[in-house]
Amino acid sequence: MYEFTNPCSKWRPYLNLFPNFSEQELPMFWDKQELSELQGTGVPEAVNRDIKNIRHEYENIVLPCISKHPDLFNVEIHNLDLYKKMVAFVMSYSFTEPSKRLPISLDIDDDDENETETHHPPPVMVPMADALNHIAKNNAKLLFDKDKLKMVSTKPIRKEQEIYNTFGELANWQLLHMYGFAEPYPDNIFDTETMTSDPIVDLNARWRFLEQLDVVSDEGNFVIGEDGILTPEELYTTLKVCTMTKDEFEDYKNKDGWESDEDTEEADIILSHENLHKLPENWKQLLSGVLKVCLEKYVNTIDEDRRLLRKENFDNLSKKRQFALHVRVGQKILLHKTLQAITKEPLANNMQPGQGDHCCIA
């Protein structure tokens, strides 16, 4: 905040490269109507957490600090609104070196062992590197060397072809939340959808037991991607526990939810897309119910979204609505594909964007 409001800052040439912060596209700056386009995607919930944390940090850390230094700060200028913009700026443009496992010495009487702890480096701003856009199918990546950073091509790049960095294996909702854009389906090969746990949480005693085992959490742990279920062990255990008879559940509790290596292997096999239709009928009913509840949480249906993707409609949407549409469409297709894998019914033609649909990326 100090550097941004200081006209003599040595970082002024760098800061001047960026657009007006009031025009940032991150959802935390969207109005209520714009955010409603993202209902069911998980983005509004992430935004609410961000705003709550930012306010807490400002009131409890930043404000006491700037109040102690009136020679450097002005609370009328360096306010919560500016802090929010600076947080968004760093979140959108910074890089973070991969976490490292560092050895730590433990004083142990019977064995002088060395264990490790995770070191989480702070985010850093990297001029030039932060000018490159991201796509999932990138052609360059940033490497952290001991004394330098290197942007390295990962495949041949033709003259006048754009160079794309990678921000990581991020789903569309994560890209929109953190960076203010999304890729059209099916370009983001890392797109995912987190299935709601609401229908299962109603089974209170069993859900609480699963929480004690760290199988699930309040936010749910069931993620699906283009290749199928990405959290097979968690979903397998949840489906098994929630469909047990009362006696089976009591016996399972007495064993503290003990799982064998065979159970882990079976989870990977039985929850693959090609085997979902072979699940026990009560498992399929429960899983289908979860998927259908997820689909009901969106602002509209896949058919309505598909009509919006047609060029004559898509071009009339604001950039924010276009990105929200990309997020919704990708997630809905993943849900429909999983439902189709359970029922073995052919996927309807209107479940995916057709050749006449128009998608773009900024």
CSV table of C-alpha atoms in Angstrom, one decimal:
chain,number,residue,atom,x,y,z
A,1,MET,CA,0.0,0.0,0.0
A,2,TYR,CA,2.8,2.4,0.8
A,3,GLU,CA,4.7,1.8,-2.5
A,4,PHE,CA,1.5,2.1,-4.5
A,5,THR,CA,0.6,5.5,-3.0
A,6,ASN,CA,4.2,6.8,-3.0
A,7,PRO,CA,4.8,8.7,-6.3
A,8,CYS,CA,8.6,8.5,-5.7
A,9,SER,CA,8.6,4.7,-5.2
A,10,LYS,CA,11.4,2.9,-6.9
A,11,TRP,CA,8.8,0.4,-8.0
A,12,ARG,CA,6.7,3.1,-9.8
A,13,PRO,CA,7.7,1.9,-13.3
A,14,TYR,CA,6.6,-1.6,-12.5
A,15,LEU,CA,3.4,-0.6,-10.8
A,16,ASN,CA,2.5,1.7,-13.7
A,17,LEU,CA,2.4,-1.4,-16.0
A,18,PHE,CA,-0.8,-2.6,-14.5
A,19,PRO,CA,-4.4,-1.4,-15.2
A,20,ASN,CA,-6.5,0.7,-12.8
A,21,PHE,CA,-7.1,-1.5,-9.8
A,22,SER,CA,-10.8,-0.4,-9.7
A,23,GLU,CA,-11.2,-2.4,-13.0
A,24,GLN,CA,-9.9,-5.7,-11.7
A,25,GLU,CA,-11.9,-8.7,-12.9
A,26,LEU,CA,-11.5,-10.8,-9.8
A,27,PRO,CA,-14.9,-12.0,-8.5
A,28,MET,CA,-14.3,-10.3,-5.1
A,29,PHE,CA,-15.0,-7.0,-7.0
A,30,TRP,CA,-18.1,-8.2,-8.7
A,31,ASP,CA,-21.5,-6.9,-7.6
A,32,LYS,CA,-24.2,-9.1,-6.2
A,33,GLN,CA,-26.0,-9.6,-9.5
A,34,GLU,CA,-22.7,-10.6,-11.3
A,35,LEU,CA,-21.8,-13.0,-8.5
A,36,SER,CA,-25.2,-14.7,-8.9
A,37,GLU,CA,-24.0,-16.0,-12.2
A,38,LEU,CA,-21.6,-18.2,-10.3
A,39,GLN,CA,-24.1,-19.8,-8.0
A,40,GLY,CA,-23.3,-23.4,-7.4
A,41,THR,CA,-19.7,-23.1,-8.6
A,42,GLY,CA,-18.0,-22.6,-5.3
A,43,VAL,CA,-16.6,-19.2,-6.2
A,44,PRO,CA,-19.1,-17.0,-4.2
A,45,GLU,CA,-18.2,-19.1,-1.1
A,46,ALA,CA,-14.5,-18.6,-1.7
A,47,VAL,CA,-15.0,-14.9,-2.3
A,48,ASN,CA,-16.9,-14.5,1.0
A,49,ARG,CA,-14.0,-16.3,2.9
A,50,ASP,CA,-11.5,-14.0,1.2
A,51,ILE,CA,-13.4,-10.8,2.1
A,52,LYS,CA,-13.9,-12.0,5.7
A,53,ASN,CA,-10.2,-12.8,6.1
A,54,ILE,CA,-9.1,-9.5,4.4
A,55,ARG,CA,-11.3,-7.5,6.8
A,56,HIS,CA,-9.9,-9.4,9.8
A,57,GLU,CA,-6.3,-8.9,8.7
A,58,TYR,CA,-6.8,-5.2,8.1
A,59,GLU,CA,-8.6,-4.5,11.4
A,60,ASN,CA,-6.2,-6.6,13.5
A,61,ILE,CA,-2.9,-6.3,11.8
A,62,VAL,CA,-2.7,-3.6,9.2
A,63,LEU,CA,-4.7,-0.8,10.9
A,64,PRO,CA,-2.8,-1.0,14.2
A,65,CYS,CA,0.5,-0.8,12.3
A,66,ILE,CA,-0.4,2.2,10.1
A,67,SER,CA,-1.9,4.0,13.1
A,68,LYS,CA,1.5,3.8,14.8
A,69,HIS,CA,3.2,5.4,11.9
A,70,PRO,CA,1.3,8.5,10.8
A,71,ASP,CA,4.5,9.8,9.2
A,72,LEU,CA,4.2,7.1,6.6
A,73,PHE,CA,0.5,6.3,6.4
A,74,ASN,CA,-2.8,8.0,6.2
A,75,VAL,CA,-5.8,6.0,7.4
A,76,GLU,CA,-8.0,7.9,5.0
A,77,ILE,CA,-5.9,6.7,2.1
A,78,HIS,CA,-4.5,3.4,3.3
A,79,ASN,CA,-8.0,2.1,4.1
A,80,LEU,CA,-9.7,-1.3,3.8
A,81,ASP,CA,-10.7,-0.7,0.2
A,82,LEU,CA,-7.0,-0.1,-0.8
A,83,TYR,CA,-5.9,-3.1,1.2
A,84,LYS,CA,-8.4,-5.3,-0.6
A,85,LYS,CA,-7.1,-4.1,-4.0
A,86,MET,CA,-3.5,-4.7,-3.0
A,87,VAL,CA,-4.3,-8.2,-1.7
A,88,ALA,CA,-6.0,-8.9,-5.0
A,89,PHE,CA,-3.1,-7.5,-7.0
A,90,VAL,CA,-0.6,-9.8,-5.2
A,91,MET,CA,-2.9,-12.8,-5.4
A,92,SER,CA,-3.3,-12.3,-9.2
A,93,TYR,CA,0.3,-11.5,-10.2
A,94,SER,CA,2.6,-13.1,-7.6
A,95,PHE,CA,4.5,-16.4,-7.8
A,96,THR,CA,5.2,-18.8,-5.0
A,97,GLU,CA,8.2,-21.1,-5.0
A,98,PRO,CA,7.1,-24.8,-4.4
A,99,SER,CA,7.1,-25.7,-0.7
A,100,LYS,CA,10.2,-27.5,0.5
A,101,ARG,CA,10.7,-30.2,3.1
A,102,LEU,CA,13.4,-29.0,5.4
A,103,PRO,CA,15.2,-31.2,8.0
A,104,ILE,CA,14.7,-30.4,11.6
A,105,SER,CA,16.6,-31.8,14.5
A,106,LEU,CA,14.7,-33.4,17.4
A,107,ASP,CA,16.2,-34.1,20.8
A,108,ILE,CA,15.2,-37.7,21.3
A,109,ASP,CA,16.8,-39.7,24.1
A,110,ASP,CA,16.7,-43.1,22.5
A,111,ASP,CA,17.3,-42.1,18.9
A,112,ASP,CA,18.8,-38.9,17.4
A,113,GLU,CA,16.5,-38.9,14.4
A,114,ASN,CA,16.1,-36.1,11.9
A,115,GLU,CA,12.5,-35.3,10.8
A,116,THR,CA,11.3,-32.7,8.3
A,117,GLU,CA,8.8,-29.8,8.3
A,118,THR,CA,7.3,-28.0,5.4
A,119,HIS,CA,8.7,-24.6,4.6
A,120,HIS,CA,6.1,-22.3,2.8
A,121,PRO,CA,7.9,-19.5,1.0
A,122,PRO,CA,6.1,-16.2,0.7
A,123,PRO,CA,4.7,-15.0,-2.6
A,124,VAL,CA,7.0,-12.9,-4.7
A,125,MET,CA,6.4,-10.4,-7.6
A,126,VAL,CA,8.3,-11.3,-10.7
A,127,PRO,CA,8.4,-8.6,-13.4
A,128,MET,CA,8.2,-9.9,-17.0
A,129,ALA,CA,7.2,-13.4,-15.8
A,130,ASP,CA,3.9,-12.0,-14.6
A,131,ALA,CA,3.2,-10.6,-18.0
A,132,LEU,CA,2.6,-14.1,-19.5
A,133,ASN,CA,-0.9,-15.5,-19.6
A,134,HIS,CA,-1.9,-19.0,-18.5
A,135,ILE,CA,-3.5,-21.9,-20.3
A,136,ALA,CA,-3.7,-25.5,-19.2
A,137,LYS,CA,-1.9,-26.6,-22.4
A,138,ASN,CA,0.9,-24.2,-21.8
A,139,ASN,CA,4.2,-24.0,-23.8
A,140,ALA,CA,6.4,-22.5,-21.1
A,141,LYS,CA,7.0,-22.7,-17.4
A,142,LEU,CA,8.9,-20.8,-14.6
A,143,LEU,CA,11.8,-22.6,-13.0
A,144,PHE,CA,13.2,-21.6,-9.6
A,145,ASP,CA,17.0,-21.9,-9.5
A,146,LYS,CA,19.2,-21.2,-6.5
A,147,ASP,CA,20.1,-17.7,-7.6
A,148,LYS,CA,17.7,-16.9,-10.5
A,149,LEU,CA,14.4,-17.6,-12.2
A,150,LYS,CA,14.1,-19.0,-15.7
A,151,MET,CA,11.2,-19.0,-18.0
A,152,VAL,CA,11.7,-22.1,-20.2
A,153,SER,CA,9.8,-23.3,-23.2
A,154,THR,CA,8.3,-26.8,-22.9
A,155,LYS,CA,7.6,-27.3,-26.6
A,156,PRO,CA,8.5,-25.6,-29.9
A,157,ILE,CA,7.1,-22.0,-30.2
A,158,ARG,CA,6.5,-20.5,-33.7
A,159,LYS,CA,7.3,-17.0,-34.6
A,160,GLU,CA,4.4,-14.6,-33.5
A,161,GLN,CA,2.8,-17.5,-31.4
A,162,GLU,CA,1.9,-16.4,-27.9
A,163,ILE,CA,3.9,-17.7,-25.0
A,164,TYR,CA,1.7,-19.2,-22.3
A,165,ASN,CA,2.9,-19.9,-18.8
A,166,THR,CA,1.2,-22.2,-16.3
A,167,PHE,CA,-0.1,-21.2,-12.9
A,168,GLY,CA,-0.5,-24.8,-11.9
A,169,GLU,CA,-3.1,-27.5,-12.4
A,170,LEU,CA,-6.1,-25.3,-11.6
A,171,ALA,CA,-9.7,-25.8,-12.2
A,172,ASN,CA,-11.7,-23.1,-13.9
A,173,TRP,CA,-13.4,-21.9,-10.7
A,174,GLN,CA,-9.9,-21.6,-9.1
A,175,LEU,CA,-8.6,-19.6,-12.1
A,176,LEU,CA,-11.6,-17.2,-12.0
A,177,HIS,CA,-11.4,-16.8,-8.2
A,178,MET,CA,-7.6,-16.1,-8.1
A,179,TYR,CA,-6.8,-14.6,-11.5
A,180,GLY,CA,-10.1,-13.3,-13.0
A,181,PHE,CA,-10.5,-15.5,-16.1
A,182,ALA,CA,-11.5,-19.0,-17.1
A,183,GLU,CA,-10.9,-21.3,-20.1
A,184,PRO,CA,-13.7,-22.6,-22.4
A,185,TYR,CA,-14.6,-26.3,-22.3
A,186,PRO,CA,-12.8,-28.5,-23.0
A,187,ASP,CA,-9.5,-26.5,-23.1
A,188,ASN,CA,-8.9,-26.7,-19.3
A,189,ILE,CA,-7.8,-30.3,-18.9
A,190,PHE,CA,-7.5,-29.7,-15.2
A,191,ASP,CA,-11.1,-28.6,-14.6
A,192,THR,CA,-12.9,-30.2,-11.7
A,193,GLU,CA,-16.1,-30.1,-9.8
A,194,THR,CA,-16.5,-30.6,-6.0
A,195,MET,CA,-19.6,-32.6,-5.2
A,196,THR,CA,-21.8,-31.2,-2.5
A,197,SER,CA,-22.2,-33.4,0.6
A,198,ASP,CA,-25.6,-32.0,1.7
A,199,PRO,CA,-27.6,-35.2,1.0
A,200,ILE,CA,-25.1,-37.3,3.0
A,201,VAL,CA,-24.6,-34.9,5.9
A,202,ASP,CA,-28.3,-35.6,6.7
A,203,LEU,CA,-27.0,-39.0,7.9
A,204,ASN,CA,-25.7,-37.2,11.0
A,205,ALA,CA,-24.2,-40.0,13.1
A,206,ARG,CA,-22.5,-41.6,10.2
A,207,TRP,CA,-21.2,-38.2,8.8
A,208,ARG,CA,-19.8,-37.3,12.2
A,209,PHE,CA,-18.0,-40.7,12.4
A,210,LEU,CA,-16.5,-40.1,8.9
A,211,GLU,CA,-15.3,-36.6,10.1
A,212,GLN,CA,-13.6,-38.3,13.1
A,213,LEU,CA,-11.8,-40.6,10.7
A,214,ASP,CA,-10.7,-37.5,8.6
A,215,VAL,CA,-12.4,-39.0,5.6
A,216,VAL,CA,-14.6,-36.0,5.1
A,217,SER,CA,-14.8,-32.3,6.2
A,218,ASP,CA,-17.5,-29.6,6.4
A,219,GLU,CA,-16.7,-28.5,2.9
A,220,GLY,CA,-16.9,-32.0,1.4
A,221,ASN,CA,-14.1,-34.0,-0.2
A,222,PHE,CA,-15.6,-35.5,-3.3
A,223,VAL,CA,-14.0,-34.2,-6.5
A,224,ILE,CA,-14.6,-35.3,-10.1
A,225,GLY,CA,-12.5,-34.4,-13.1
A,226,GLU,CA,-12.4,-35.3,-16.8
A,227,ASP,CA,-10.9,-38.7,-16.0
A,228,GLY,CA,-13.4,-39.6,-13.3
A,229,ILE,CA,-13.5,-39.5,-9.5
A,230,LEU,CA,-10.3,-37.8,-8.2
A,231,THR,CA,-11.0,-38.7,-4.6
A,232,PRO,CA,-11.9,-42.4,-4.8
A,233,GLU,CA,-10.9,-43.5,-1.3
A,234,GLU,CA,-12.9,-40.8,0.4
A,235,LEU,CA,-16.0,-41.4,-1.7
A,236,TYR,CA,-15.7,-45.2,-1.5
A,237,THR,CA,-15.6,-45.1,2.3
A,238,THR,CA,-18.4,-42.6,2.5
A,239,LEU,CA,-20.7,-44.6,0.2
A,240,LYS,CA,-19.9,-47.8,2.1
A,241,VAL,CA,-20.5,-46.4,5.5
A,242,CYS,CA,-23.7,-44.5,4.5
A,243,THR,CA,-25.3,-47.6,3.0
A,244,MET,CA,-24.5,-50.0,5.8
A,245,THR,CA,-27.2,-51.6,7.9
A,246,LYS,CA,-27.3,-50.5,11.5
A,247,ASP,CA,-25.5,-53.7,12.7
A,248,GLU,CA,-22.8,-53.3,10.0
A,249,PHE,CA,-22.2,-49.7,11.0
A,250,GLU,CA,-21.9,-50.6,14.7
A,251,ASP,CA,-19.4,-53.3,13.9
A,252,TYR,CA,-17.5,-50.9,11.6
A,253,LYS,CA,-17.3,-48.3,14.3
A,254,ASN,CA,-16.0,-50.8,16.8
A,255,LYS,CA,-13.1,-51.4,14.4
A,256,ASP,CA,-12.5,-47.6,14.2
A,257,GLY,CA,-13.2,-47.7,10.5
A,258,TRP,CA,-10.3,-50.0,9.7
A,259,GLU,CA,-9.5,-50.1,6.0
A,260,SER,CA,-7.3,-52.6,4.2
A,261,ASP,CA,-4.9,-52.1,1.3
A,262,GLU,CA,-7.4,-54.1,-0.7
A,263,ASP,CA,-10.1,-51.5,0.0
A,264,THR,CA,-7.9,-48.8,-1.3
A,265,GLU,CA,-7.2,-50.7,-4.5
A,266,GLU,CA,-10.9,-51.5,-4.9
A,267,ALA,CA,-11.8,-47.9,-4.5
A,268,ASP,CA,-9.6,-46.9,-7.5
A,269,ILE,CA,-11.1,-49.7,-9.7
A,270,ILE,CA,-14.8,-49.6,-8.7
A,271,LEU,CA,-15.1,-45.8,-8.9
A,272,SER,CA,-13.5,-45.5,-12.3
A,273,HIS,CA,-16.0,-44.2,-14.9
A,274,GLU,CA,-16.2,-47.5,-16.7
A,275,ASN,CA,-17.2,-49.3,-13.5
A,276,LEU,CA,-19.6,-46.9,-11.8
A,277,HIS,CA,-22.6,-48.7,-13.3
A,278,LYS,CA,-21.5,-51.9,-11.5
A,279,LEU,CA,-21.8,-50.3,-8.0
A,280,PRO,CA,-24.4,-51.7,-5.6
A,281,GLU,CA,-27.8,-50.3,-6.3
A,282,ASN,CA,-28.1,-48.4,-3.0
A,283,TRP,CA,-24.6,-46.9,-3.7
A,284,LYS,CA,-25.7,-45.7,-7.1
A,285,GLN,CA,-28.9,-44.2,-5.7
A,286,LEU,CA,-27.0,-42.2,-3.1
A,287,LEU,CA,-24.3,-41.0,-5.6
A,288,SER,CA,-26.8,-40.1,-8.2
A,289,GLY,CA,-28.7,-38.1,-5.6
A,290,VAL,CA,-25.6,-36.1,-4.7
A,291,LEU,CA,-24.9,-35.4,-8.4
A,292,LYS,CA,-28.5,-34.2,-9.0
A,293,VAL,CA,-28.4,-31.9,-6.0
A,294,CYS,CA,-25.2,-30.4,-7.4
A,295,LEU,CA,-26.9,-29.7,-10.7
A,296,GLU,CA,-29.9,-28.1,-9.0
A,297,LYS,CA,-27.6,-25.5,-7.3
A,298,TYR,CA,-26.6,-23.7,-10.5
A,299,VAL,CA,-28.4,-20.5,-11.7
A,300,ASN,CA,-29.7,-22.3,-14.8
A,301,THR,CA,-29.6,-25.6,-16.8
A,302,ILE,CA,-27.1,-26.9,-19.2
A,303,ASP,CA,-29.6,-26.4,-22.0
A,304,GLU,CA,-29.8,-22.7,-21.1
A,305,ASP,CA,-26.1,-22.4,-20.9
A,306,ARG,CA,-25.6,-24.1,-24.3
A,307,ARG,CA,-27.9,-21.5,-25.9
A,308,LEU,CA,-25.8,-18.7,-24.3
A,309,LEU,CA,-22.6,-20.3,-25.9
A,310,ARG,CA,-24.0,-19.7,-29.4
A,311,LYS,CA,-21.9,-16.9,-31.0
A,312,GLU,CA,-24.8,-14.5,-31.5
A,313,ASN,CA,-25.6,-14.7,-27.7
A,314,PHE,CA,-22.1,-15.2,-26.4
A,315,ASP,CA,-20.7,-12.0,-28.0
A,316,ASN,CA,-23.4,-9.9,-26.3
A,317,LEU,CA,-22.3,-11.1,-22.8
A,318,SER,CA,-20.0,-9.1,-20.6
A,319,LYS,CA,-16.5,-10.5,-20.1
A,320,LYS,CA,-17.5,-11.5,-16.5
A,321,ARG,CA,-20.6,-13.3,-17.7
A,322,GLN,CA,-18.6,-15.1,-20.3
A,323,PHE,CA,-16.1,-16.4,-17.8
A,324,ALA,CA,-18.9,-17.4,-15.4
A,325,LEU,CA,-20.5,-19.3,-18.2
A,326,HIS,CA,-17.2,-21.2,-18.9
A,327,VAL,CA,-17.0,-22.2,-15.2
A,328,ARG,CA,-20.6,-23.4,-15.1
A,329,VAL,CA,-20.5,-25.3,-18.3
A,330,GLY,CA,-17.4,-27.2,-17.5
A,331,GLN,CA,-18.6,-28.3,-14.1
A,332,LYS,CA,-22.1,-29.3,-15.4
A,333,ILE,CA,-20.6,-31.5,-18.1
A,334,LEU,CA,-18.4,-33.3,-15.5
A,335,LEU,CA,-21.5,-33.9,-13.4
A,336,HIS,CA,-23.6,-35.1,-16.3
A,337,LYS,CA,-20.7,-37.4,-17.5
A,338,THR,CA,-20.6,-39.0,-14.1
A,339,LEU,CA,-24.3,-39.5,-14.0
A,340,GLN,CA,-24.2,-41.1,-17.4
A,341,ALA,CA,-21.4,-43.4,-16.3
A,342,ILE,CA,-23.7,-44.6,-13.4
A,343,THR,CA,-26.8,-45.2,-15.6
A,344,LYS,CA,-25.0,-46.2,-18.8
A,345,GLU,CA,-27.5,-44.0,-20.7
A,346,PRO,CA,-26.1,-42.2,-23.8
A,347,LEU,CA,-25.0,-38.7,-23.1
A,348,ALA,CA,-27.4,-36.3,-24.7
A,349,ASN,CA,-26.1,-34.1,-27.5
A,350,ASN,CA,-27.0,-31.0,-25.6
A,351,MET,CA,-24.7,-31.9,-22.7
A,352,GLN,CA,-21.7,-30.5,-24.5
A,353,PRO,CA,-21.0,-27.3,-26.5
A,354,GLY,CA,-21.4,-28.1,-30.2
A,355,GLN,CA,-19.4,-26.9,-33.2
A,356,GLY,CA,-21.6,-23.9,-33.6
A,357,ASP,CA,-20.9,-22.7,-30.1
A,358,HIS,CA,-18.5,-19.9,-29.6
A,359,CYS,CA,-15.9,-19.8,-26.8
A,360,CYS,CA,-13.1,-17.4,-26.2
A,361,ILE,CA,-10.4,-16.7,-23.6
A,362,ALA,CA,-8.8,-13.4,-22.6
